[in-house]
Short mmCIF file of C-alpha atoms in Angstrom, two decimals:
data_model
loop_
_atom_site.label_atom_id
_atom_site.label_comp_id
_atom_site.label_asym_id
_atom_site.label_seq_id
_atom_site.Cartn_x
_atom_site.Cartn_y
_atom_site.Cartn_z
CA MET A 1 -16.91 13.01 -13.10
CA GLN A 2 -13.98 13.99 -15.13
CA SER A 3 -11.65 16.84 -13.88
CA ASN A 4 -10.71 19.61 -16.35
CA ARG A 5 -7.65 20.52 -14.30
CA GLN A 6 -4.29 20.54 -16.07
CA ILE A 7 -1.69 17.79 -15.15
CA PRO A 8 1.85 19.12 -14.61
CA THR A 9 4.22 17.54 -16.72
CA HIS A 10 7.93 17.50 -17.14
CA THR A 11 9.94 16.35 -20.13
CA ILE A 12 12.93 14.21 -19.50
CA PRO A 13 15.38 14.07 -22.42
CA LEU A 14 16.84 10.61 -23.24
CA THR A 15 20.39 9.71 -24.15
CA GLY A 16 22.02 7.14 -26.22
CA LYS A 17 20.15 5.63 -29.06
CA GLN A 18 16.99 7.65 -28.11
CA ALA A 19 18.81 11.11 -27.90
CA CYS A 20 16.22 12.65 -30.09
CA ALA A 21 13.32 11.26 -28.07
CA SER A 22 11.82 12.61 -24.73
CA LEU A 23 9.47 11.19 -22.17
CA THR A 24 6.71 13.04 -20.69
CA VAL A 25 6.19 12.40 -16.93
CA ALA A 26 2.89 13.67 -15.04
CA MET A 27 4.14 15.41 -11.72
CA TRP A 28 1.93 15.87 -8.73
CA ALA A 29 -0.14 19.09 -8.41
CA PRO A 30 1.18 21.47 -5.73
CA ALA A 31 -1.61 20.53 -3.11
CA GLN A 32 -0.65 16.85 -3.77
CA GLN A 33 3.00 17.54 -3.13
CA ARG A 34 1.95 19.27 0.22
CA ARG A 35 0.02 16.37 1.04
CA LEU A 36 2.68 13.75 0.28
CA ALA A 37 5.24 15.75 2.30
CA LEU A 38 2.80 15.70 5.09
CA GLU A 39 2.31 12.00 4.74
CA LYS A 40 6.11 11.51 4.83
CA GLN A 41 6.26 13.57 8.16
CA ILE A 42 3.44 11.54 9.65
CA LEU A 43 5.16 8.12 8.64
CA GLU A 44 8.44 9.33 10.07
CA LYS A 45 6.95 10.52 13.34
CA SER A 46 4.78 7.58 13.90
CA PHE A 47 7.02 4.67 12.82
CA HIS A 48 10.02 5.04 14.85
CA SER A 49 11.37 1.59 14.06
CA VAL A 50 9.96 0.98 10.84
CA SER A 51 12.03 1.90 7.72
CA CYS A 52 10.02 3.46 5.05
CA ARG A 53 11.32 3.84 1.45
CA TRP A 54 9.66 6.12 -1.24
CA TYR A 55 9.97 5.42 -4.99
CA ASN A 56 9.30 7.90 -7.69
CA PRO A 57 7.97 10.31 -5.29
CA GLN A 58 7.79 13.16 -8.03
CA ARG A 59 5.82 10.97 -10.51
CA MET A 60 2.23 11.10 -10.21
CA GLY A 61 0.69 7.58 -10.42
CA GLU A 62 3.99 5.89 -10.02
CA THR A 63 4.84 6.82 -6.31
CA LYS A 64 5.16 3.89 -4.09
CA VAL A 65 6.23 3.61 -0.41
CA ASP A 66 7.51 0.44 1.16
CA ALA A 67 7.65 -0.18 4.91
CA ASP A 68 9.32 -3.25 6.76
CA PHE A 69 7.43 -4.61 9.71
CA THR A 70 8.36 -7.33 12.29
CA THR A 71 5.34 -8.88 13.79
CA ASN A 72 5.09 -9.93 17.51
CA CYS A 73 5.88 -13.17 16.51
CA GLY A 74 8.98 -12.19 14.80
CA GLY A 75 7.99 -12.45 11.18
CA ARG A 76 9.48 -10.13 8.83
CA TYR A 77 7.41 -8.63 6.02
CA THR A 78 7.48 -5.60 3.50
CA LEU A 79 4.19 -3.82 2.79
CA ARG A 80 3.96 -1.42 -0.09
CA ILE A 81 1.32 1.47 -0.79
CA ASN A 82 0.83 2.23 -4.46
CA ILE A 83 -0.31 5.95 -4.35
CA PRO A 84 -3.08 6.67 -7.07
CA SER A 85 -2.76 9.62 -9.44
CA ASP A 86 -5.67 11.27 -7.74
CA PHE A 87 -4.47 10.77 -4.27
CA PRO A 88 -5.89 11.68 -1.65
CA ASN A 89 -9.20 11.43 -3.41
CA SER A 90 -8.85 7.68 -3.99
CA CYS A 91 -7.88 4.74 -1.84
CA PRO A 92 -4.60 3.47 -2.30
CA ASP A 93 -3.52 -0.16 -3.04
CA LEU A 94 -1.77 -2.01 -0.18
CA LEU A 95 0.42 -4.97 -1.39
CA LEU A 96 2.38 -7.71 0.58
CA VAL A 97 5.64 -7.46 -1.15
CA SER A 98 8.01 -9.77 0.80
CA GLY A 99 7.49 -13.25 0.61
CA SER A 100 4.42 -13.26 -1.44
CA LYS A 101 5.51 -16.13 -3.54
CA ALA A 102 6.27 -18.27 -0.26
CA ILE A 103 3.25 -17.02 1.84
CA ARG A 104 1.14 -20.07 2.54
CA LYS A 105 -1.90 -21.09 4.58
CA ARG A 106 -1.21 -23.11 7.79
CA ASN A 107 -2.08 -26.29 5.86
CA GLY A 108 0.49 -25.40 3.13
CA GLU A 109 -1.74 -24.53 0.36
CA PRO A 110 -1.13 -21.13 -1.21
CA LEU A 111 -2.73 -18.03 0.16
CA PRO A 112 -6.02 -17.55 -1.98
CA GLU A 113 -5.65 -14.53 -4.42
CA VAL A 114 -9.23 -13.38 -3.78
CA SER A 115 -10.84 -14.22 -0.49
CA GLY A 116 -13.11 -12.57 1.91
CA SER A 117 -12.02 -14.73 4.73
CA PHE A 118 -8.33 -13.87 4.21
CA HIS A 119 -8.92 -10.27 3.22
CA THR A 120 -6.97 -10.60 -0.15
CA LEU A 121 -8.24 -8.75 -3.15
CA GLY A 122 -6.04 -10.66 -5.95
CA LYS A 123 -2.53 -9.86 -6.97
CA GLN A 124 -0.78 -6.95 -8.56
CA ASP A 125 2.69 -6.80 -9.76
CA GLY A 126 2.91 -10.53 -8.52
CA CYS A 127 2.03 -9.35 -4.78
CA TYR A 128 -0.80 -10.00 -2.75
CA LYS A 129 -3.29 -6.93 -2.73
CA LEU A 130 -4.76 -6.68 0.95
CA CYS A 131 -8.01 -5.33 1.85
CA HIS A 132 -7.65 -2.46 4.12
CA PHE A 133 -10.57 -0.09 3.27
CA ARG A 134 -13.53 -0.18 1.07
CA SER A 135 -12.83 2.22 -1.73
CA ASP A 136 -16.37 3.61 -1.47
CA ASN A 137 -15.62 4.51 2.43
CA TRP A 138 -12.49 6.09 1.71
CA ASP A 139 -12.05 9.58 3.05
CA THR A 140 -9.55 12.22 1.86
CA ASN A 141 -8.55 12.68 5.66
CA ASN A 142 -7.38 8.99 5.83
CA THR A 143 -3.56 8.74 5.85
CA LEU A 144 -0.92 6.48 4.53
CA TYR A 145 -0.07 5.79 8.11
CA LEU A 146 -3.53 4.40 8.72
CA VAL A 147 -3.18 2.28 5.59
CA PHE A 148 -0.09 1.00 6.85
CA LEU A 149 -1.53 0.30 10.33
CA LYS A 150 -4.25 -1.71 8.85
CA GLY A 151 -1.65 -3.72 6.97
CA ARG A 152 0.20 -4.38 10.25
CA LEU A 153 -2.97 -5.65 11.51
CA TRP A 154 -3.36 -7.97 8.61
CA LEU A 155 0.09 -9.23 9.23
CA GLU A 156 -0.68 -10.08 12.88
CA ALA A 157 -3.80 -11.95 12.06
CA PHE A 158 -2.00 -13.79 9.32
CA GLU A 159 0.82 -14.81 11.80
CA ASN A 160 -2.24 -16.02 14.17
CA HIS A 161 -3.74 -17.97 11.39
CA LEU A 162 -0.39 -19.78 10.97
CA LYS A 163 -0.50 -20.77 14.66
CA THR A 164 -4.22 -21.69 14.89
CA GLY A 165 -5.47 -22.35 11.41
CA TYR A 166 -8.36 -19.93 11.82
CA ASP A 167 -9.08 -17.59 8.64
CA LEU A 168 -8.09 -14.04 9.03
CA ASP A 169 -11.80 -13.04 9.19
CA HIS A 170 -11.63 -14.74 12.79
CA TYR A 171 -9.33 -11.86 13.86
CA LEU A 172 -10.27 -8.92 11.40
CA LYS A 173 -13.84 -7.65 10.90
CA HIS A 174 -15.36 -6.95 7.47
CA MET A 175 -15.91 -3.36 6.59
CA GLN A 176 -19.52 -2.45 6.60
#
């Protein structure tokens, strides 16, 4: 169902060759701004040793959060959450950013782009998109912290795959 609410916008004047042009950027609604501020507080409080970086925090549909994780085996990875323009109503995408091109299965083959047994949903911006919630099970009370936590579990399962050769679904259950 389409919403009739107005989307706040901000016009940014351009300089140089495009001095007469302007770019209209959709801004987060006040309720969404409050929610994102709360999400930032939760991440700061919950991830003491994890570095989180926000990109385009004012631009609706362009906001991203990166977090660096070190697994129990010492692997270092960066996960990214792409926050959808209707957040928290829709499930955000979770991407494996660091090492995506070098990520390989234990046998040396590339990680499958779409695989139930590896909990991957394709590629986005050249990065693996990881399964963390079924979009039809997403609830507005879910937090970005929970998304990153599920990403951390995926990383631990991946590292165990590298040791044992078992697919990730040996360690991670599928959502019902």
